[in-house]
Short mmCIF file of C-alpha atoms and ligand atoms in Angstrom, two decimals:
data_model
loop_
_atom_site.label_atom_id
_atom_site.label_comp_id
_atom_site.label_asym_id
_atom_site.label_seq_id
_atom_site.Cartn_x
_atom_site.Cartn_y
_atom_site.Cartn_z
CA MET A 170 1.70 -22.62 1.21
CA ARG A 171 4.33 -22.22 -1.41
CA PHE A 172 4.68 -19.29 -3.64
CA HIS A 173 4.99 -19.35 -7.35
CA SER A 174 6.07 -16.55 -10.33
CA THR A 175 2.69 -14.63 -12.11
CA ARG A 176 5.07 -15.59 -15.12
CA ASP A 177 5.97 -19.21 -13.90
CA ASP A 178 3.68 -21.69 -12.00
CA CYS A 179 5.89 -24.75 -11.82
CA SER A 180 8.82 -23.59 -9.49
CA SER A 181 7.66 -22.39 -6.11
CA VAL A 182 9.37 -21.05 -3.00
CA ASP A 183 8.89 -20.56 0.97
CA LEU A 184 6.95 -17.50 1.76
CA SER A 185 10.00 -16.12 3.44
CA THR A 186 12.07 -16.75 0.13
CA ALA A 187 9.15 -15.05 -1.83
CA LEU A 188 9.87 -12.07 0.81
CA LEU A 189 12.96 -11.51 0.80
CA ALA A 190 13.14 -11.63 -2.37
CA GLY A 191 10.67 -9.08 -3.70
CA LEU A 192 10.64 -9.43 -7.36
CA ALA A 193 10.61 -13.11 -8.67
CA ALA A 194 13.79 -13.49 -10.28
CA ASP A 195 12.22 -14.34 -13.81
CA GLY A 196 10.50 -10.55 -13.33
CA GLY A 197 7.00 -11.65 -12.40
CA LEU A 198 5.39 -11.42 -9.07
CA TYR A 199 5.17 -13.79 -6.29
CA VAL A 200 1.46 -15.30 -6.06
CA PRO A 201 0.74 -17.54 -3.47
CA ASP A 202 -0.02 -21.52 -5.04
CA SER A 203 -3.89 -21.87 -3.89
CA LEU A 204 -5.62 -19.05 -1.61
CA PRO A 205 -7.43 -20.73 1.62
CA SER A 206 -10.88 -20.96 2.25
CA PHE A 207 -12.64 -19.46 5.29
CA THR A 208 -16.68 -18.31 7.07
CA PRO A 209 -17.26 -15.27 9.36
CA ALA A 210 -17.64 -18.64 12.14
CA ASP A 211 -13.99 -19.06 11.84
CA PHE A 212 -13.05 -15.67 12.98
CA ALA A 213 -15.89 -15.95 15.74
CA ALA A 214 -12.95 -15.71 18.19
CA ASP A 215 -11.45 -13.08 17.23
CA ASP A 216 -12.20 -9.11 18.03
CA SER A 217 -8.81 -7.84 17.01
CA MET A 218 -7.12 -6.80 13.99
CA ALA A 219 -3.90 -8.89 14.97
CA ALA A 220 -6.37 -11.89 16.17
CA ILE A 221 -7.77 -11.97 13.26
CA ALA A 222 -4.26 -11.40 11.04
CA THR A 223 -2.79 -13.89 12.51
CA ARG A 224 -5.83 -16.72 11.51
CA LEU A 225 -5.98 -15.07 8.46
CA LEU A 226 -2.33 -15.58 7.69
CA THR A 227 -1.97 -18.49 9.29
CA PRO A 228 -2.09 -20.73 6.00
CA PHE A 229 -0.23 -18.74 4.22
CA PHE A 230 2.55 -19.19 6.80
CA ALA A 231 2.45 -22.88 7.03
CA GLY A 232 5.02 -24.64 6.77
CA ASP A 233 7.82 -21.52 6.49
CA ALA A 234 10.64 -20.62 9.09
CA LEU A 235 8.55 -17.53 9.81
CA ALA A 236 4.85 -19.60 11.08
CA GLY A 237 5.84 -20.06 14.66
CA GLU A 238 6.24 -16.23 14.29
CA LEU A 239 3.28 -15.31 12.56
CA ALA A 240 0.96 -13.77 16.40
CA ALA A 241 3.85 -12.20 17.98
CA ILE A 242 4.40 -10.01 14.15
CA CYS A 243 0.98 -9.71 13.91
CA ALA A 244 0.78 -8.15 17.59
CA GLU A 245 3.64 -5.81 16.51
CA ALA A 246 2.71 -4.58 13.54
CA PHE A 247 -0.68 -3.63 13.93
CA ASP A 248 -0.99 -2.07 16.91
CA PHE A 249 -2.79 1.01 16.38
CA PRO A 250 -6.70 1.72 15.94
CA LEU A 251 -8.15 0.56 12.74
CA PRO A 252 -12.26 2.74 12.65
CA LEU A 253 -15.18 2.26 10.76
CA LYS A 254 -17.08 5.20 11.34
CA PRO A 255 -20.60 5.24 10.30
CA LEU A 256 -21.74 8.19 8.44
CA ALA A 257 -25.15 10.13 8.34
CA ASP A 258 -26.78 8.39 5.75
CA GLY A 259 -26.88 5.33 7.71
CA GLU A 260 -25.32 3.13 4.60
CA THR A 261 -21.89 3.98 4.47
CA TRP A 262 -18.77 4.11 6.26
CA VAL A 263 -15.18 5.34 6.57
CA LEU A 264 -12.73 2.95 6.61
CA GLU A 265 -9.85 4.79 7.92
CA LEU A 266 -6.40 2.97 7.14
CA PHE A 267 -4.49 6.37 8.56
CA HIS A 268 -3.48 6.15 12.63
CA GLY A 269 -0.30 4.56 12.09
CA PRO A 270 2.73 6.40 12.55
CA THR A 271 3.28 8.16 8.86
CA ALA A 272 -1.26 8.55 8.66
CA ALA A 273 -1.36 6.69 5.51
CA PHE A 274 -2.49 2.58 5.11
CA LYS A 275 1.21 1.80 4.03
CA ASP A 276 2.39 1.81 7.57
CA PHE A 277 0.67 -1.91 7.54
CA GLY A 278 1.94 -3.63 5.19
CA ALA A 279 5.66 -1.75 5.68
CA ARG A 280 5.23 -2.71 9.60
CA PHE A 281 4.39 -5.83 9.00
CA LEU A 282 6.99 -6.58 6.36
CA ALA A 283 9.30 -5.17 8.38
CA ARG A 284 8.18 -7.37 11.26
CA CYS A 285 9.25 -10.40 9.06
CA MET A 286 12.92 -8.99 7.52
CA THR A 287 14.42 -8.61 10.88
CA ARG A 288 13.84 -12.19 11.97
CA LEU A 289 14.55 -12.69 8.75
CA ARG A 290 18.26 -11.06 8.49
CA ARG A 291 20.70 -13.47 11.22
CA SER A 292 23.18 -10.87 13.23
CA ASP A 293 25.78 -12.65 11.88
CA GLN A 294 25.06 -12.59 7.88
CA PRO A 295 26.02 -8.66 7.34
CA PRO A 296 22.94 -6.53 7.25
CA LEU A 297 20.28 -6.06 4.62
CA THR A 298 19.79 -2.19 3.14
CA ILE A 299 16.46 -1.45 1.65
CA LEU A 300 16.17 -0.18 -0.74
CA VAL A 301 12.98 2.34 -1.95
CA ALA A 302 12.19 4.77 -3.98
CA THR A 303 9.31 7.09 -3.34
CA SER A 304 7.09 9.87 -5.02
CA GLY A 305 6.49 10.11 -0.58
CA ASP A 306 3.91 8.33 1.16
CA THR A 307 5.60 4.24 0.90
CA GLY A 308 9.47 6.00 1.89
CA ALA A 309 8.22 7.36 4.60
CA ALA A 310 6.51 4.33 5.71
CA VAL A 311 9.23 1.69 4.75
CA ALA A 312 11.83 4.53 6.93
CA ALA A 313 9.08 4.41 10.06
CA ALA A 314 8.78 0.78 10.14
CA PHE A 315 12.16 -0.06 10.18
CA HIS A 316 14.00 2.66 11.78
CA ARG A 317 16.18 1.16 14.56
CA LEU A 318 15.66 -2.27 13.26
CA PRO A 319 18.57 -4.21 13.79
CA ASN A 320 20.73 -5.18 10.81
CA LEU A 321 18.41 -3.30 8.70
CA LYS A 322 19.11 -0.28 6.85
CA VAL A 323 16.72 1.97 4.29
CA VAL A 324 18.22 3.79 1.62
CA ILE A 325 15.32 6.36 0.35
CA LEU A 326 15.36 7.88 -3.14
CA TYR A 327 12.61 10.43 -3.99
CA PRO A 328 12.50 13.16 -6.52
CA ASP A 329 13.67 16.56 -4.64
CA GLY A 330 11.22 19.84 -5.24
CA ARG A 331 8.37 17.18 -6.31
CA VAL A 332 6.59 16.07 -3.23
CA SER A 333 5.06 18.07 -0.04
CA PRO A 334 7.37 20.26 2.07
CA ARG A 335 5.98 17.63 5.24
CA GLN A 336 6.39 14.55 2.91
CA ALA A 337 10.08 16.30 2.43
CA HIS A 338 10.35 16.21 6.01
CA GLN A 339 9.32 13.03 7.04
CA LEU A 340 11.86 11.36 4.63
CA GLY A 341 14.66 13.04 6.00
CA CYS A 342 13.57 13.23 9.65
CA PHE A 343 14.59 9.11 10.54
CA GLY A 344 18.49 9.49 10.69
CA ASP A 345 20.39 5.91 12.70
CA ASN A 346 19.82 3.55 9.91
CA VAL A 347 17.66 5.64 7.56
CA ARG A 348 19.29 7.79 4.75
CA ALA A 349 17.39 9.77 2.46
CA PHE A 350 18.77 10.77 -0.49
CA ARG A 351 16.82 14.07 -2.70
CA VAL A 352 17.36 12.90 -6.35
CA ALA A 353 17.48 15.85 -8.85
CA GLY A 354 15.16 14.35 -11.15
CA SER A 355 11.93 12.59 -11.34
CA PHE A 356 10.20 9.25 -9.59
CA ASP A 357 11.19 7.65 -12.92
CA ASP A 358 14.33 8.38 -12.77
CA CYS A 359 14.97 7.14 -8.50
CA GLN A 360 12.37 3.82 -9.99
CA SER A 361 15.16 3.11 -12.24
CA MET A 362 17.84 3.76 -10.45
CA ALA A 363 16.74 1.46 -7.58
CA LYS A 364 16.22 -1.61 -10.10
CA GLN A 365 19.42 -0.86 -11.28
CA ALA A 366 21.21 -1.10 -8.10
CA LEU A 367 18.95 -4.65 -7.50
CA ALA A 368 19.35 -5.89 -10.76
CA ASP A 369 23.51 -5.11 -9.59
CA ARG A 370 24.50 -8.43 -9.02
CA GLU A 371 28.71 -7.12 -8.54
CA LEU A 372 26.90 -4.23 -6.20
CA GLN A 373 24.53 -7.29 -4.21
CA GLN A 374 27.84 -8.62 -3.26
CA ARG A 375 29.17 -6.25 -1.19
CA VAL A 376 25.68 -4.61 -0.45
CA PRO A 377 23.04 -6.66 0.20
CA LEU A 378 19.89 -5.17 -1.22
CA SER A 379 16.16 -6.21 -1.06
CA SER A 380 12.93 -3.33 -2.03
CA ALA A 381 9.87 -2.73 0.06
CA ASN A 382 7.31 -1.76 -2.59
CA SER A 383 3.86 -2.61 -3.07
CA ILE A 384 4.48 -5.52 -5.19
CA SER A 385 6.21 -7.22 -2.08
CA LEU A 386 4.07 -10.06 -0.76
CA GLY A 387 5.11 -9.01 2.61
CA ARG A 388 2.94 -5.56 2.05
CA LEU A 389 0.13 -7.40 0.32
CA LEU A 390 -0.61 -10.21 2.21
CA PRO A 391 -1.13 -8.03 5.21
CA GLN A 392 -3.69 -5.93 3.98
CA MET A 393 -6.56 -8.32 3.35
CA ALA A 394 -6.74 -8.02 7.62
CA TYR A 395 -7.73 -5.30 7.42
CA TYR A 396 -9.92 -6.01 5.38
CA ALA A 397 -11.32 -8.80 7.18
CA GLN A 398 -11.33 -7.25 10.37
CA ALA A 399 -13.69 -4.49 8.50
CA SER A 400 -16.47 -6.67 7.38
CA LEU A 401 -16.13 -9.02 10.16
CA ARG A 402 -17.16 -5.80 12.04
CA HIS A 403 -19.89 -5.21 10.07
CA TRP A 404 -21.23 -8.65 9.47
CA ARG A 405 -21.59 -9.04 13.07
CA ARG A 406 -23.31 -6.33 13.66
CA HIS A 407 -25.62 -6.35 10.60
CA ALA A 408 -25.19 -9.80 8.95
CA THR A 409 -24.83 -8.17 5.41
CA PRO A 410 -21.37 -8.49 3.46
CA LEU A 411 -20.03 -4.96 2.95
CA GLY A 412 -19.04 -3.09 0.54
CA PHE A 413 -15.58 -1.29 -0.04
CA VAL A 414 -14.95 2.00 -2.18
CA ILE A 415 -10.98 1.82 -2.52
CA PRO A 416 -8.60 4.64 -4.23
CA THR A 417 -6.34 3.03 -6.68
CA GLY A 418 -3.16 3.44 -8.01
CA ASN A 419 -0.65 0.30 -8.32
CA LEU A 420 -3.62 -1.84 -7.47
CA GLY A 421 -1.62 -3.37 -3.67
CA ASN A 422 -4.45 -2.22 -1.49
CA ALA A 423 -7.75 -2.57 -3.68
CA LEU A 424 -6.18 -6.88 -4.47
CA ALA A 425 -6.17 -7.15 -0.67
CA ALA A 426 -9.27 -6.20 -0.72
CA ILE A 427 -10.14 -8.63 -4.12
CA MET A 428 -7.41 -11.69 -2.23
CA ALA A 429 -9.85 -11.49 1.12
CA ARG A 430 -13.21 -11.41 -0.45
CA ALA A 431 -11.94 -14.61 -2.53
CA CYS A 432 -11.06 -16.46 1.13
CA GLY A 433 -14.18 -15.67 1.92
CA LEU A 434 -14.68 -12.80 3.86
CA PRO A 435 -18.11 -11.32 3.57
CA ILE A 436 -16.76 -8.83 1.39
CA GLY A 437 -20.01 -7.47 -0.89
CA GLU A 438 -19.26 -5.44 -4.11
CA ILE A 439 -15.69 -3.85 -4.77
CA ALA A 440 -15.10 -0.64 -6.78
CA LEU A 441 -11.78 1.19 -7.71
CA ALA A 442 -11.90 4.59 -7.98
CA THR A 443 -8.46 6.49 -10.03
CA ASN A 444 -7.81 9.54 -10.30
CA ALA A 445 -7.02 10.62 -14.06
CA ASN A 446 -4.40 7.91 -14.43
CA ARG A 447 -7.23 6.20 -16.78
CA VAL A 448 -5.07 2.92 -17.64
CA LEU A 449 -7.52 0.68 -15.31
CA PRO A 450 -10.27 2.29 -15.65
CA GLU A 451 -10.42 1.48 -20.03
CA PHE A 452 -9.16 -1.63 -19.52
CA PHE A 453 -12.58 -2.42 -17.28
CA ALA A 454 -14.30 -0.96 -20.50
CA GLY A 455 -13.34 -3.38 -22.17
CA ALA A 456 -10.08 -1.72 -23.59
CA GLU A 457 -6.69 -3.11 -24.47
CA TYR A 458 -4.39 -3.49 -21.22
CA ARG A 459 -2.53 -0.05 -22.24
CA PRO A 460 0.91 1.37 -19.81
CA ARG A 461 2.23 4.89 -20.45
CA ALA A 462 3.57 7.44 -18.54
CA SER A 463 1.69 9.61 -15.54
CA ILE A 464 -0.07 12.13 -15.91
CA ALA A 465 0.00 14.12 -11.96
CA THR A 466 -3.09 15.10 -10.21
CA LEU A 467 -4.22 16.39 -7.25
CA ALA A 468 -4.42 12.38 -5.95
CA ASN A 469 -0.40 12.17 -6.40
CA ALA A 470 0.07 8.89 -4.27
CA MET A 471 -1.80 7.54 -7.28
CA ASP A 472 -0.48 9.21 -10.84
CA VAL A 473 0.84 5.61 -12.00
CA GLY A 474 0.43 4.77 -15.81
CA ALA A 475 0.97 1.24 -15.30
CA PRO A 476 -0.06 -0.55 -12.24
CA SER A 477 2.56 -2.98 -10.54
CA ASN A 478 0.12 -5.39 -9.28
CA PHE A 479 -1.86 -5.55 -12.78
CA GLU A 480 -0.25 -9.22 -13.37
CA ARG A 481 -1.17 -10.57 -9.76
CA LEU A 482 -4.95 -9.73 -11.66
CA GLY A 483 -4.58 -12.52 -14.63
CA TRP A 484 -4.00 -14.94 -11.94
CA LEU A 485 -6.76 -14.37 -9.69
CA TYR A 486 -9.02 -14.42 -12.53
CA PRO A 487 -7.49 -16.20 -15.44
CA ASP A 488 -10.62 -15.85 -17.95
CA ALA A 489 -10.73 -12.01 -19.00
CA VAL A 490 -14.32 -11.92 -18.79
CA ALA A 491 -14.80 -12.93 -15.37
CA LEU A 492 -12.10 -10.30 -14.45
CA ARG A 493 -14.06 -7.08 -16.00
CA GLN A 494 -17.50 -8.95 -13.67
CA ALA A 495 -14.94 -9.33 -10.58
CA PHE A 496 -15.47 -5.27 -10.05
CA THR A 497 -15.54 -1.84 -11.44
CA VAL A 498 -13.30 0.65 -11.94
CA HIS A 499 -13.46 4.74 -12.18
CA ALA A 500 -11.87 7.44 -12.99
CA VAL A 501 -11.88 10.66 -10.45
CA ASP A 502 -10.33 14.28 -12.45
CA ASP A 503 -9.17 16.85 -10.30
CA ASP A 504 -12.53 18.97 -10.66
CA GLU A 505 -14.35 16.57 -9.10
CA ILE A 506 -11.49 16.20 -6.69
CA ARG A 507 -11.39 19.48 -5.47
CA ARG A 508 -15.79 19.31 -5.58
CA THR A 509 -16.03 16.01 -3.60
CA LEU A 510 -13.87 16.93 -0.86
CA VAL A 511 -15.67 20.01 -0.34
CA SER A 512 -19.21 18.46 -0.28
CA SER A 513 -17.84 15.76 1.83
CA HIS A 514 -17.05 18.34 3.99
CA GLU A 515 -20.59 19.86 3.86
CA ARG A 516 -23.03 17.18 3.74
CA PHE A 517 -20.57 14.76 6.68
CA GLY A 518 -18.73 16.67 7.92
CA GLU A 519 -15.78 14.98 7.02
CA VAL A 520 -12.03 16.18 6.05
CA PHE A 521 -10.41 13.63 3.20
CA CYS A 522 -7.54 13.44 1.83
CA PRO A 523 -7.55 13.97 -2.28
CA HIS A 524 -6.95 10.29 -1.79
CA THR A 525 -9.62 9.54 -0.29
CA ALA A 526 -12.05 12.11 -2.17
CA CYS A 527 -11.74 10.30 -5.59
CA ALA A 528 -13.66 7.35 -3.96
CA ALA A 529 -16.01 9.51 -1.95
CA ARG A 530 -17.02 10.76 -5.60
CA VAL A 531 -16.97 7.47 -7.62
CA LEU A 532 -19.41 6.02 -4.65
CA GLU A 533 -21.99 8.76 -5.32
CA THR A 534 -21.83 7.73 -8.74
CA LEU A 535 -22.88 4.62 -7.65
CA ARG A 536 -25.66 5.85 -5.74
CA GLU A 537 -26.84 7.80 -8.71
CA GLY A 538 -27.34 5.01 -10.63
CA GLY A 539 -28.79 2.94 -8.20
CA ALA A 540 -26.20 1.10 -5.80
CA SER A 541 -28.42 0.47 -2.45
CA GLY A 542 -26.49 -1.41 -0.12
CA PRO A 543 -23.03 -0.62 2.48
CA PHE A 544 -20.28 0.26 1.47
CA ALA A 545 -17.57 1.48 2.97
CA ILE A 546 -15.34 4.67 1.67
CA VAL A 547 -11.70 3.34 2.15
CA ALA A 548 -9.53 6.63 3.14
CA THR A 549 -6.10 6.20 2.21
CA ALA A 550 -4.00 9.13 4.31
CA HIS A 551 -4.23 11.40 6.82
CA PRO A 552 -5.84 14.88 4.85
CA ALA A 553 -2.81 17.12 7.17
CA LYS A 554 -0.67 14.82 4.48
CA PHE A 555 -2.00 16.84 1.39
CA GLU A 556 -2.82 20.13 3.21
CA GLN A 557 -1.85 22.01 0.63
CA VAL A 558 -4.80 20.56 -1.42
CA VAL A 559 -7.09 20.67 1.21
CA GLU A 560 -6.69 23.63 3.37
CA PRO A 561 -7.06 26.06 0.93
CA LEU A 562 -10.45 24.34 -0.78
CA LEU A 563 -11.97 24.10 2.70
CA GLY A 564 -10.91 27.16 4.11
CA LEU A 565 -9.45 25.50 7.69
CA ALA A 566 -5.81 24.57 9.18
CA VAL A 567 -5.83 20.98 9.55
CA ALA A 568 -3.91 19.76 12.37
CA PRO A 569 -1.41 16.49 11.99
CA PRO A 570 -2.58 13.90 13.81
CA ALA A 571 -0.27 13.56 17.10
CA SER A 572 2.87 10.46 15.28
CA LEU A 573 2.46 13.14 12.14
CA ALA A 574 3.49 16.08 14.43
CA ALA A 575 5.75 14.29 16.00
CA LEU A 576 8.10 13.53 13.10
CA LEU A 577 7.32 16.48 12.05
CA ALA A 578 9.27 18.45 14.96
CA ARG A 579 12.81 15.77 14.42
CA PRO A 580 15.08 17.96 12.82
CA ALA A 581 15.13 16.74 8.26
CA THR A 582 18.27 16.21 6.45
CA ALA A 583 18.86 14.12 2.87
CA GLU A 584 21.70 14.04 0.84
CA PRO A 585 21.50 15.76 -2.78
CA LEU A 586 22.27 12.72 -5.21
CA GLN A 587 22.32 12.79 -9.64
CA PRO A 588 20.24 11.34 -10.83
CA ASP A 589 22.69 8.56 -12.19
CA PRO A 590 22.73 4.79 -11.76
CA ALA A 591 26.65 4.91 -11.30
CA ALA A 592 26.19 8.17 -8.57
CA LEU A 593 23.75 6.07 -6.69
CA ARG A 594 26.26 2.75 -6.89
CA GLU A 595 28.87 4.97 -5.20
CA ARG A 596 27.06 5.94 -2.70
CA LEU A 597 25.57 2.25 -1.24
CA ILE A 598 29.18 1.35 -1.14
CA ALA A 599 30.36 4.18 1.03
CA VAL A 600 27.52 4.26 2.93
CA SER A 601 27.80 -0.01 4.06
CA GLY A 602 31.73 0.83 5.51
C1 PLP B 78 -0.30 4.38 -2.23
C2 PLP B 78 -1.74 4.77 -1.68
C3 PLP B 78 -2.77 4.66 -3.00
C4 PLP B 78 -2.60 3.21 -3.26
O1 PLP B 78 -2.41 2.80 -3.22
P1 PLP B 78 -2.18 0.87 -4.56
O2 PLP B 78 -1.67 0.11 -3.43
O3 PLP B 78 -0.74 1.68 -5.24
O4 PLP B 78 -3.19 1.49 -5.72
C5 PLP B 78 -3.68 5.44 -2.77
N1 PLP B 78 -3.66 6.32 -1.77
C6 PLP B 78 -2.45 7.09 -0.77
C7 PLP B 78 -2.54 8.09 -0.28
C8 PLP B 78 -1.48 6.28 -0.91
O5 PLP B 78 -0.62 6.15 -0.33
#
């Protein structure tokens, strides 16, 4: 399979090139030249997440240098549980994507990308530095995934004082080939510093850099696999397609579900839940696409005013009418998040994270509107990552899962950095030596 930019469908690259580059040279996002077509029967021999992922992703890897490694990459990356838990009403499930090392769904994509990159970097090349700006979960997932991989380094930029104490601890606790910088500025400052460094050719000559943000194909493609696995599991037991309600910020997780459905997996309705950042709900209600500055909410990993994967929607659905019919998008404000956290605990005994609560609220709205049939609420993070929101509301302590507890028990350090591209440049050169 070849891959082209959303801004240019004439020239194409192989998968390895697209994985290493992150963004296409023209500023567009890489997309596959075509989508493979499957039926559930094609997966009859596959049960585990790794086996299903290997079969689903084989056409995307065809002809690439990594093709022969795909099964091993999947086995190494997807070695943790993926529960599809029924709730008491018999028509609702929770797809728990938070059983990886950093307790959020980003572990799937980050681990897959890391296992690809470590195979693409030859030992006679200088180390490749993965530069990530993060508002919390991405940085931790990338750090955990690349930690101690040979010939790869990670530099994390996060806004000092604007991530939760547990998130800050996670970012700073790795050491070895991972360095965390706490930037005296906002997430936008971190992101623009990272972008400038990645675009700085002279710097790249001295310090080879790459990114691992949510536009990377190496994160997007593997995320299709958990939708495949969950929908196939449901299909085998019930012979009906499973719908999904997905907490959404940059559209990475949601796009993977939409692509999996387009590849023929037995997926029903897809509904997206945003927080009070309403760019997508307004667009899907018929307005112009109007990206804007984000506002802060309780579901902070979805505080996005310009969803970075939006350009890929136009590739999947060139027709704007068809696009608006492909799925629905609903906004959930902070009051509704609080109420849903409490009501989900009372009704089902479930403690959700604030992002997952957005999806739970949207499903409630759909049910009130008459939607029947099986749906899975996609749970994107463990509630213990957002204990400051969840614990006072529910009046109980949320114990971190073992993997997260192990990270929190390590010592953590982060170096201070001014929100200045020149300061970052200097540090990158210094730490690369
Ligand atoms: C990143 C994140 C999201 C948003 O995912 P996108 O792919 O950006 O839409 C939702 N919930 C949690 C917990 C996250 O970390």
